[in-house]
mmCIF file of C-alpha atoms and ligand atoms in Angstrom:
data_model
loop_
_atom_site.group_PDB
_atom_site.id
_atom_site.type_symbol
_atom_site.label_atom_id
_atom_site.label_comp_id
_atom_site.label_asym_id
_atom_site.label_seq_id
_atom_site.Cartn_x
_atom_site.Cartn_y
_atom_site.Cartn_z
ATOM 1 C CA MET A 447 7.886 -25.213 170.485
ATOM 2 C CA SER A 448 5.117 -26.938 172.419
ATOM 3 C CA ARG A 449 3.157 -29.682 170.733
ATOM 4 C CA ARG A 450 -0.054 -27.680 170.955
ATOM 5 C CA LYS A 451 1.527 -24.680 169.321
ATOM 6 C CA PHE A 452 3.063 -26.879 166.651
ATOM 7 C CA ILE A 453 -0.366 -28.264 165.786
ATOM 8 C CA THR A 454 -1.793 -24.769 165.535
ATOM 9 C CA ASN A 455 1.090 -23.512 163.423
ATOM 10 C CA THR A 456 0.918 -26.374 160.960
ATOM 11 C CA PHE A 457 -2.795 -25.923 160.412
ATOM 12 C CA LEU A 458 -3.130 -26.135 156.604
ATOM 13 C CA GLY A 459 -5.144 -24.979 153.607
ATOM 14 C CA SER A 460 -8.665 -23.614 153.563
ATOM 15 C CA ILE A 461 -9.488 -24.959 156.993
ATOM 16 C CA ALA A 462 -6.811 -22.647 158.340
ATOM 17 C CA THR A 463 -9.384 -19.910 158.517
ATOM 18 C CA SER A 464 -11.516 -21.824 160.997
ATOM 19 C CA SER A 465 -11.979 -20.391 164.419
ATOM 20 C CA ILE A 466 -13.148 -23.696 165.845
ATOM 21 C CA GLY A 467 -9.885 -25.586 165.353
ATOM 22 C CA PHE A 468 -8.190 -28.151 167.523
ATOM 23 C CA ASN A 469 -7.457 -26.230 170.639
ATOM 24 C CA LEU A 470 -6.788 -27.960 173.902
ATOM 25 C CA ASN A 471 -6.740 -24.983 176.182
ATOM 26 C CA ASP A 472 -8.030 -25.323 179.709
ATOM 27 C CA SER A 473 -11.407 -23.695 179.147
ATOM 28 C CA ASN A 474 -12.114 -26.007 176.211
ATOM 29 C CA LEU A 475 -11.149 -29.020 178.233
ATOM 30 C CA LYS A 476 -13.773 -28.077 180.792
ATOM 31 C CA LYS A 477 -16.393 -27.179 178.237
ATOM 32 C CA PHE A 478 -16.769 -30.544 176.579
ATOM 33 C CA SER A 479 -18.269 -33.369 178.510
ATOM 34 C CA VAL A 480 -16.469 -36.696 178.756
ATOM 35 C CA PRO A 481 -16.955 -39.600 178.800
ATOM 36 C CA ARG A 482 -18.870 -39.506 175.584
ATOM 37 C CA ILE A 483 -19.900 -42.122 173.023
ATOM 38 C CA ILE A 484 -21.127 -41.688 169.461
ATOM 39 C CA SER A 485 -22.376 -44.416 167.119
ATOM 40 C CA THR A 486 -23.731 -44.539 163.603
ATOM 41 C CA TRP A 487 -27.456 -44.878 162.861
ATOM 42 C CA ASN A 488 -30.515 -45.517 165.025
ATOM 43 C CA HIS A 489 -29.281 -48.789 166.457
ATOM 44 C CA GLY A 490 -26.441 -46.746 167.946
ATOM 45 C CA LEU A 491 -28.796 -45.728 170.768
ATOM 46 C CA GLY A 492 -29.106 -49.240 172.209
ATOM 47 C CA ALA A 493 -25.451 -49.949 171.551
ATOM 48 C CA ASN A 494 -24.378 -46.737 173.303
ATOM 49 C CA LYS A 495 -26.476 -47.625 176.320
ATOM 50 C CA VAL A 496 -24.700 -50.943 176.800
ATOM 51 C CA ALA A 497 -21.290 -49.382 176.133
ATOM 52 C CA TRP A 498 -22.056 -46.698 178.707
ATOM 53 C CA THR A 499 -23.022 -49.261 181.359
ATOM 54 C CA ASN A 500 -19.798 -51.162 180.724
ATOM 55 C CA LEU A 501 -17.811 -47.971 181.019
ATOM 56 C CA LYS A 502 -19.532 -46.909 184.227
ATOM 57 C CA ASP A 503 -18.978 -50.407 185.637
ATOM 58 C CA GLY A 504 -15.251 -49.873 185.163
ATOM 59 C CA LYS A 505 -14.804 -52.419 182.376
ATOM 60 C CA GLY A 506 -12.711 -50.019 180.310
ATOM 61 C CA GLY A 507 -13.178 -48.364 176.931
ATOM 62 C CA LEU A 508 -12.243 -51.373 174.838
ATOM 63 C CA THR A 509 -14.768 -53.693 176.467
ATOM 64 C CA ALA A 510 -17.330 -50.899 176.345
ATOM 65 C CA VAL A 511 -17.108 -50.493 172.560
ATOM 66 C CA GLU A 512 -16.946 -54.248 172.011
ATOM 67 C CA GLN A 513 -19.999 -54.961 174.139
ATOM 68 C CA GLY A 514 -21.803 -51.947 172.723
ATOM 69 C CA VAL A 515 -21.628 -52.970 169.070
ATOM 70 C CA ARG A 516 -22.437 -56.584 169.962
ATOM 71 C CA VAL A 517 -25.967 -55.373 170.648
ATOM 72 C CA SER A 518 -26.409 -54.792 166.915
ATOM 73 C CA GLU A 519 -24.555 -57.976 165.966
ATOM 74 C CA ASP A 520 -26.925 -60.025 168.146
ATOM 75 C CA ASP A 521 -30.112 -58.414 166.844
ATOM 76 C CA PRO A 522 -31.635 -60.400 163.950
ATOM 77 C CA ASN A 523 -33.660 -57.329 162.975
ATOM 78 C CA GLU A 524 -30.522 -55.310 162.227
ATOM 79 C CA ARG A 525 -30.141 -56.349 158.621
ATOM 80 C CA SER A 526 -26.634 -55.005 158.036
ATOM 81 C CA VAL A 527 -24.769 -56.394 161.020
ATOM 82 C CA GLY A 528 -24.101 -59.872 162.433
ATOM 83 C CA LEU A 529 -27.002 -62.291 162.776
ATOM 84 C CA GLY A 530 -29.673 -61.576 160.159
ATOM 85 C CA GLY A 531 -27.352 -59.448 158.021
ATOM 86 C CA LEU A 532 -28.306 -59.402 154.344
ATOM 87 C CA PRO A 533 -26.221 -61.915 152.419
ATOM 88 C CA ASP A 534 -24.016 -61.702 149.362
ATOM 89 C CA ARG A 535 -25.427 -62.684 145.977
ATOM 90 C CA LYS A 536 -24.734 -66.355 146.679
ATOM 91 C CA GLY A 537 -26.754 -66.238 149.897
ATOM 92 C CA ASN A 538 -23.823 -66.187 152.333
ATOM 93 C CA VAL A 539 -23.756 -63.789 155.275
ATOM 94 C CA THR A 540 -20.138 -62.601 155.409
ATOM 95 C CA LEU A 541 -19.031 -60.294 158.186
ATOM 96 C CA ASP A 542 -16.355 -57.632 158.577
ATOM 97 C CA ALA A 543 -15.279 -55.928 161.818
ATOM 98 C CA CYS A 544 -12.424 -54.094 163.476
ATOM 99 C CA ILE A 545 -11.538 -52.637 166.839
ATOM 100 C CA MET A 546 -8.870 -50.164 167.909
ATOM 101 C CA ASP A 547 -7.571 -48.839 171.208
ATOM 102 C CA LYS A 548 -5.795 -45.808 172.564
ATOM 103 C CA ASN A 549 -2.351 -47.363 171.942
ATOM 104 C CA ASN A 550 -3.026 -47.925 168.225
ATOM 105 C CA ASP A 551 -3.411 -51.608 168.911
ATOM 106 C CA CYS A 552 -5.986 -53.007 166.551
ATOM 107 C CA GLY A 553 -7.575 -56.186 165.348
ATOM 108 C CA ALA A 554 -9.853 -57.082 162.471
ATOM 109 C CA VAL A 555 -11.644 -59.891 160.726
ATOM 110 C CA SER A 556 -12.985 -59.876 157.210
ATOM 111 C CA PHE A 557 -15.112 -62.209 155.120
ATOM 112 C CA LEU A 558 -15.968 -64.166 158.277
ATOM 113 C CA GLN A 559 -18.881 -66.593 158.066
ATOM 114 C CA ASN A 560 -21.047 -68.381 160.635
ATOM 115 C CA ILE A 561 -19.752 -66.484 163.653
ATOM 116 C CA LYS A 562 -22.232 -64.042 165.145
ATOM 117 C CA ASN A 563 -19.845 -61.675 166.936
ATOM 118 C CA PRO A 564 -17.009 -60.721 164.597
ATOM 119 C CA ILE A 565 -16.094 -57.766 166.822
ATOM 120 C CA SER A 566 -15.084 -60.124 169.621
ATOM 121 C CA VAL A 567 -13.037 -62.229 167.217
ATOM 122 C CA ALA A 568 -11.359 -59.011 166.015
ATOM 123 C CA ARG A 569 -10.491 -58.171 169.599
ATOM 124 C CA LEU A 570 -8.863 -61.568 170.072
ATOM 125 C CA VAL A 571 -6.905 -61.160 166.841
ATOM 126 C CA MET A 572 -5.538 -57.985 168.421
ATOM 127 C CA GLU A 573 -4.851 -59.513 171.815
ATOM 128 C CA LYS A 574 -3.767 -63.048 171.002
ATOM 129 C CA THR A 575 -1.993 -62.958 167.661
ATOM 130 C CA PRO A 576 0.924 -60.980 166.201
ATOM 131 C CA HIS A 577 -1.389 -59.884 163.355
ATOM 132 C CA VAL A 578 -3.963 -57.199 162.699
ATOM 133 C CA MET A 579 -6.389 -59.002 160.382
ATOM 134 C CA LEU A 580 -7.530 -62.560 159.787
ATOM 135 C CA THR A 581 -9.819 -63.326 156.902
ATOM 136 C CA GLY A 582 -12.256 -65.957 155.617
ATOM 137 C CA LYS A 583 -11.606 -69.559 156.588
ATOM 138 C CA GLY A 584 -8.551 -68.597 158.641
ATOM 139 C CA ALA A 585 -10.592 -66.148 160.693
ATOM 140 C CA TYR A 586 -13.303 -68.771 161.132
ATOM 141 C CA ASP A 587 -10.827 -71.454 162.284
ATOM 142 C CA PHE A 588 -9.291 -68.985 164.726
ATOM 143 C CA ALA A 589 -12.732 -68.127 166.121
ATOM 144 C CA ILE A 590 -13.587 -71.811 166.612
ATOM 145 C CA GLU A 591 -10.238 -72.374 168.355
ATOM 146 C CA GLN A 592 -11.079 -69.492 170.659
ATOM 147 C CA GLY A 593 -14.384 -71.093 171.617
ATOM 148 C CA PHE A 594 -16.859 -69.268 169.380
ATOM 149 C CA LYS A 595 -19.891 -71.209 168.221
ATOM 150 C CA SER A 596 -20.549 -71.881 164.550
ATOM 151 C CA GLU A 597 -24.090 -70.958 163.566
ATOM 152 C CA ASN A 598 -26.254 -70.157 160.595
ATOM 153 C CA LEU A 599 -26.586 -66.364 160.354
ATOM 154 C CA LEU A 600 -29.038 -66.280 157.445
ATOM 155 C CA THR A 601 -32.431 -65.695 159.018
ATOM 156 C CA GLU A 602 -35.652 -66.575 157.204
ATOM 157 C CA LYS A 603 -36.303 -62.897 156.594
ATOM 158 C CA SER A 604 -32.896 -62.258 155.046
ATOM 159 C CA LYS A 605 -33.245 -65.407 152.954
ATOM 160 C CA GLU A 606 -36.605 -64.215 151.668
ATOM 161 C CA ASP A 607 -35.140 -60.833 150.712
ATOM 162 C CA TRP A 608 -32.235 -62.506 148.979
ATOM 163 C CA LEU A 609 -34.491 -64.807 146.939
ATOM 164 C CA LYS A 610 -36.518 -61.772 145.940
ATOM 165 C CA TRP A 611 -33.365 -59.911 144.924
ATOM 166 C CA LEU A 612 -32.258 -62.863 142.796
ATOM 167 C CA GLU A 613 -35.297 -62.376 140.543
ATOM 168 C CA LYS A 614 -33.750 -59.210 139.086
ATOM 169 C CA SER A 615 -30.191 -59.460 140.422
ATOM 170 C CA ASN A 616 -29.684 -55.743 140.080
ATOM 171 C CA TYR A 617 -26.745 -54.469 142.146
ATOM 172 C CA LYS A 618 -27.648 -50.960 143.164
ATOM 173 C CA PRO A 619 -27.241 -50.620 146.938
ATOM 174 C CA THR A 620 -30.051 -48.640 148.517
ATOM 175 C CA ILE A 621 -28.714 -45.640 150.347
ATOM 176 C CA ASN A 622 -29.321 -44.675 153.943
ATOM 177 C CA ILE A 623 -31.225 -46.271 156.748
ATOM 178 C CA GLU A 624 -32.761 -48.976 154.560
ATOM 179 C CA ASN A 625 -29.502 -50.652 153.753
ATOM 180 C CA HIS A 626 -26.341 -48.994 155.035
ATOM 181 C CA ASP A 627 -26.293 -49.515 158.690
ATOM 182 C CA THR A 628 -22.885 -50.629 159.721
ATOM 183 C CA ILE A 629 -22.406 -49.778 163.340
ATOM 184 C CA SER A 630 -19.312 -47.727 164.090
ATOM 185 C CA MET A 631 -18.780 -46.568 167.654
ATOM 186 C CA LEU A 632 -16.288 -44.023 168.985
ATOM 187 C CA LEU A 633 -15.724 -43.513 172.703
ATOM 188 C CA ILE A 634 -13.728 -41.050 174.757
ATOM 189 C CA ASP A 635 -13.418 -41.973 178.425
ATOM 190 C CA SER A 636 -12.941 -39.754 181.452
ATOM 191 C CA ASN A 637 -9.138 -39.852 181.001
ATOM 192 C CA ARG A 638 -9.713 -38.629 177.418
ATOM 193 C CA ASP A 639 -8.503 -41.926 176.036
ATOM 194 C CA ILE A 640 -10.163 -42.967 172.819
ATOM 195 C CA PHE A 641 -11.471 -46.337 171.561
ATOM 196 C CA GLY A 642 -13.400 -47.437 168.499
ATOM 197 C CA ALA A 643 -15.212 -50.385 166.963
ATOM 198 C CA CYS A 644 -16.883 -51.069 163.661
ATOM 199 C CA THR A 645 -18.906 -54.100 162.528
ATOM 200 C CA THR A 646 -21.048 -54.949 159.499
ATOM 201 C CA SER A 647 -22.359 -57.565 157.133
ATOM 202 C CA GLY A 648 -21.344 -55.139 154.400
ATOM 203 C CA ALA A 649 -23.188 -54.159 151.275
ATOM 204 C CA ALA A 650 -26.126 -56.453 150.529
ATOM 205 C CA TRP A 651 -25.843 -58.551 147.366
ATOM 206 C CA LYS A 652 -22.096 -57.989 147.061
ATOM 207 C CA ILE A 653 -19.974 -60.427 145.054
ATOM 208 C CA HIS A 654 -18.929 -63.405 147.178
ATOM 209 C CA GLY A 655 -15.558 -62.528 148.697
ATOM 210 C CA ARG A 656 -16.016 -58.753 148.605
ATOM 211 C CA VAL A 657 -14.635 -56.922 151.642
ATOM 212 C CA GLY A 658 -15.643 -53.323 152.322
ATOM 213 C CA ASP A 659 -14.100 -50.539 154.340
ATOM 214 C CA SER A 660 -15.405 -51.621 157.729
ATOM 215 C CA PRO A 661 -12.635 -54.054 158.790
ATOM 216 C CA ILE A 662 -9.863 -51.917 157.308
ATOM 217 C CA ILE A 663 -8.054 -49.796 159.856
ATOM 218 C CA GLY A 664 -7.753 -46.352 158.298
ATOM 219 C CA ALA A 665 -10.802 -46.813 156.064
ATOM 220 C CA GLY A 666 -13.804 -47.831 158.183
ATOM 221 C CA LEU A 667 -12.209 -46.801 161.478
ATOM 222 C CA PHE A 668 -9.175 -44.924 162.692
ATOM 223 C CA LEU A 669 -8.042 -43.206 165.836
ATOM 224 C CA ASP A 670 -5.034 -41.450 167.171
ATOM 225 C CA ASN A 671 -5.211 -40.949 170.899
ATOM 226 C CA ASP A 672 -3.418 -37.587 170.583
ATOM 227 C CA VAL A 673 -5.997 -36.243 168.165
ATOM 228 C CA GLY A 674 -9.316 -38.066 167.899
ATOM 229 C CA ALA A 675 -11.174 -40.755 166.024
ATOM 230 C CA ALA A 676 -13.330 -41.232 162.968
ATOM 231 C CA ALA A 677 -15.460 -43.980 161.488
ATOM 232 C CA ALA A 678 -17.429 -44.509 158.330
ATOM 233 C CA THR A 679 -20.599 -46.001 156.982
ATOM 234 C CA GLY A 680 -21.893 -46.169 153.443
ATOM 235 C CA LEU A 681 -20.400 -47.494 150.257
ATOM 236 C CA GLY A 682 -17.142 -49.029 151.427
ATOM 237 C CA GLU A 683 -15.344 -48.806 148.099
ATOM 238 C CA ALA A 684 -15.604 -45.001 148.178
ATOM 239 C CA VAL A 685 -14.268 -44.891 151.721
ATOM 240 C CA ILE A 686 -11.318 -47.146 150.882
ATOM 241 C CA ARG A 687 -10.434 -45.065 147.814
ATOM 242 C CA THR A 688 -9.932 -42.047 150.035
ATOM 243 C CA ALA A 689 -8.510 -43.739 153.163
ATOM 244 C CA GLY A 690 -11.564 -42.084 154.703
ATOM 245 C CA SER A 691 -11.315 -42.399 158.478
ATOM 246 C CA ALA A 692 -7.545 -41.982 158.645
ATOM 247 C CA MET A 693 -7.910 -38.871 156.514
ATOM 248 C CA VAL A 694 -10.551 -37.377 158.826
ATOM 249 C CA VAL A 695 -8.213 -37.876 161.789
ATOM 250 C CA GLU A 696 -5.254 -36.381 159.930
ATOM 251 C CA ILE A 697 -7.292 -33.336 158.966
ATOM 252 C CA MET A 698 -8.330 -32.907 162.610
ATOM 253 C CA ARG A 699 -4.647 -33.147 163.535
ATOM 254 C CA GLN A 700 -4.020 -30.147 161.314
ATOM 255 C CA GLY A 701 -6.514 -28.170 163.341
ATOM 256 C CA ALA A 702 -9.919 -28.821 161.821
ATOM 257 C CA SER A 703 -12.970 -29.501 163.923
ATOM 258 C CA PRO A 704 -14.634 -32.926 163.580
ATOM 259 C CA LEU A 705 -17.282 -31.412 161.311
ATOM 260 C CA GLU A 706 -14.771 -29.649 159.087
ATOM 261 C CA ALA A 707 -12.676 -32.790 158.781
ATOM 262 C CA CYS A 708 -15.653 -35.022 157.885
ATOM 263 C CA LYS A 709 -16.792 -32.435 155.325
ATOM 264 C CA GLU A 710 -13.390 -32.260 153.698
ATOM 265 C CA VAL A 711 -13.261 -36.020 153.149
ATOM 266 C CA VAL A 712 -16.852 -36.179 151.910
ATOM 267 C CA ASN A 713 -15.966 -33.406 149.447
ATOM 268 C CA ARG A 714 -13.031 -35.463 148.178
ATOM 269 C CA ILE A 715 -15.275 -38.517 147.809
ATOM 270 C CA SER A 716 -17.820 -36.437 145.965
ATOM 271 C CA LYS A 717 -15.200 -35.047 143.593
ATOM 272 C CA ILE A 718 -13.684 -38.362 142.615
ATOM 273 C CA HIS A 719 -16.998 -40.186 142.248
ATOM 274 C CA ARG A 720 -19.055 -37.669 140.289
ATOM 275 C CA ASN A 721 -18.355 -39.344 136.984
ATOM 276 C CA ARG A 722 -18.442 -42.904 138.186
ATOM 277 C CA PRO A 723 -21.448 -45.186 137.661
ATOM 278 C CA GLU A 724 -22.009 -45.613 141.397
ATOM 279 C CA TRP A 725 -22.590 -41.883 141.818
ATOM 280 C CA GLU A 726 -26.304 -42.486 141.363
ATOM 281 C CA TYR A 727 -26.582 -44.562 144.531
ATOM 282 C CA LEU A 728 -23.496 -43.431 146.405
ATOM 283 C CA GLN A 729 -23.872 -42.620 150.062
ATOM 284 C CA VAL A 730 -21.115 -42.243 152.669
ATOM 285 C CA GLY A 731 -21.244 -40.868 156.180
ATOM 286 C CA PHE A 732 -18.550 -40.193 158.749
ATOM 287 C CA ILE A 733 -18.654 -39.643 162.471
ATOM 288 C CA ALA A 734 -15.736 -38.036 164.271
ATOM 289 C CA LEU A 735 -14.727 -37.202 167.804
ATOM 290 C CA ASN A 736 -11.728 -35.190 168.936
ATOM 291 C CA LYS A 737 -9.672 -35.088 172.099
ATOM 292 C CA ASN A 738 -11.899 -32.305 173.408
ATOM 293 C CA GLY A 739 -14.931 -34.563 173.155
ATOM 294 C CA GLU A 740 -16.322 -32.445 170.299
ATOM 295 C CA HIS A 741 -18.196 -34.613 167.822
ATOM 296 C CA ALA A 742 -19.856 -34.443 164.428
ATOM 297 C CA GLY A 743 -21.395 -36.454 161.652
ATOM 298 C CA TYR A 744 -21.484 -35.572 157.988
ATOM 299 C CA SER A 745 -22.686 -37.421 154.913
ATOM 300 C CA LEU A 746 -22.712 -37.027 151.174
ATOM 301 C CA LYS A 747 -26.496 -37.218 150.947
ATOM 302 C CA LYS A 748 -29.265 -36.416 153.372
ATOM 303 C CA GLY A 749 -30.432 -39.202 155.653
ATOM 304 C CA PHE A 750 -27.505 -40.073 157.904
ATOM 305 C CA ASN A 751 -27.806 -39.874 161.673
ATOM 306 C CA TYR A 752 -25.813 -40.890 164.723
ATOM 307 C CA ALA A 753 -26.440 -41.563 168.389
ATOM 308 C CA LEU A 754 -24.852 -39.591 171.212
ATOM 309 C CA LYS A 755 -24.499 -40.659 174.834
ATOM 310 C CA ASP A 756 -22.897 -38.692 177.630
ATOM 311 C CA ASP A 757 -23.835 -37.562 181.116
ATOM 312 C CA GLU A 758 -26.524 -35.244 179.784
ATOM 313 C CA ASN A 759 -27.578 -36.760 176.483
ATOM 314 C CA GLU A 760 -29.000 -39.909 175.065
ATOM 315 C CA LYS A 761 -30.269 -38.951 171.650
ATOM 316 C CA MET A 762 -30.089 -39.151 167.882
ATOM 317 C CA ILE A 763 -28.490 -36.349 165.900
ATOM 318 C CA ASP A 764 -29.241 -35.742 162.229
ATOM 319 C CA ALA A 765 -25.937 -35.317 160.451
ATOM 320 C CA ASN A 766 -25.233 -32.404 158.167
ATOM 321 C CA PHE A 767 -24.934 -33.332 154.515
ATOM 322 C CA LYS A 768 -23.622 -32.078 151.210
ATOM 323 C CA ILE A 769 -26.452 -32.958 148.815
ATOM 324 C CA LYS A 770 -30.224 -32.968 149.404
HETATM 325 N N1 LIG B 1305 -19.503 -49.652 154.796
HETATM 326 C C1 LIG B 1305 -20.166 -50.921 154.609
HETATM 327 C C2 LIG B 1305 -19.540 -51.643 153.479
HETATM 328 O O1 LIG B 1305 -19.303 -51.044 152.444
HETATM 329 C C3 LIG B 1305 -21.607 -50.825 154.351
HETATM 330 C C4 LIG B 1305 -22.420 -50.031 155.275
HETATM 331 O O2 LIG B 1305 -21.976 -49.076 155.901
HETATM 332 O O3 LIG B 1305 -23.596 -50.372 155.393
HETATM 333 O O4 LIG B 1305 -19.340 -52.827 153.580
#
């Protein structure tokens, strides 16, 4: 039995009724434009642009996603990524990031402080160590050894916001664009090889030492070059509880479209969090891309968007959502 047929035949559950499915026949391959890049939130537009230039300059998909998300890491006005990220409740900016390539090679850093570009450190963890993730002081020491500069990432603006937060010290992350803007980028190149990157300063006002979904391969980001890729933004704990991005990819493997797969995982998150205290402020969003170049975004609540770049498009897309 051919692999394609096997995938179709093992297509499970309710999604089995879909007509969209994962179907790599020749007409579909022509229909969907590659290369193609999608990234979470508004800052995805600028990040996509740089990733696209890198790709067109022949730098390869991995460098493209790395350089793309660095745009957000470098921007002090992006308050959830890199320099200027909102700190934890002790006033420390702590960063999480991961990167993954078409061969399932991956690297990550978590709880990294004073290094502006965690995504590049994550890439070096992947390329220069036998490990997947370095954390905290160990990640910092590794970055310094590799020539990264130590710098203060707490900008005056973020410090001001933190001091204001301390007055009430109420941990209730604000949903959507105001607060959850991890950048996750997924890229399919002209050979239909897939790459991904994800970087964040995590939830503002978190407990010192907290690590979210974003540096965890399978939670904040996952790809399988035979199937597609997915990435998450939003409340990391909810994404980890459901192995979010890996699950989206597995559901696509069973035949679901990117949209169907994102929806299925958001539904699971919704079900298991309905009676939890964080339900009130819970937001999660996924983006997904399959081997055809089909893409989608879907979130629990209204307000999530993602940026698309390909030969014809450079635009924001409002994601579908479950709850208004
Ligand atoms: N997923 C990130 C985290 O929980 C937050 C975000 O997407 O803004 O750390």
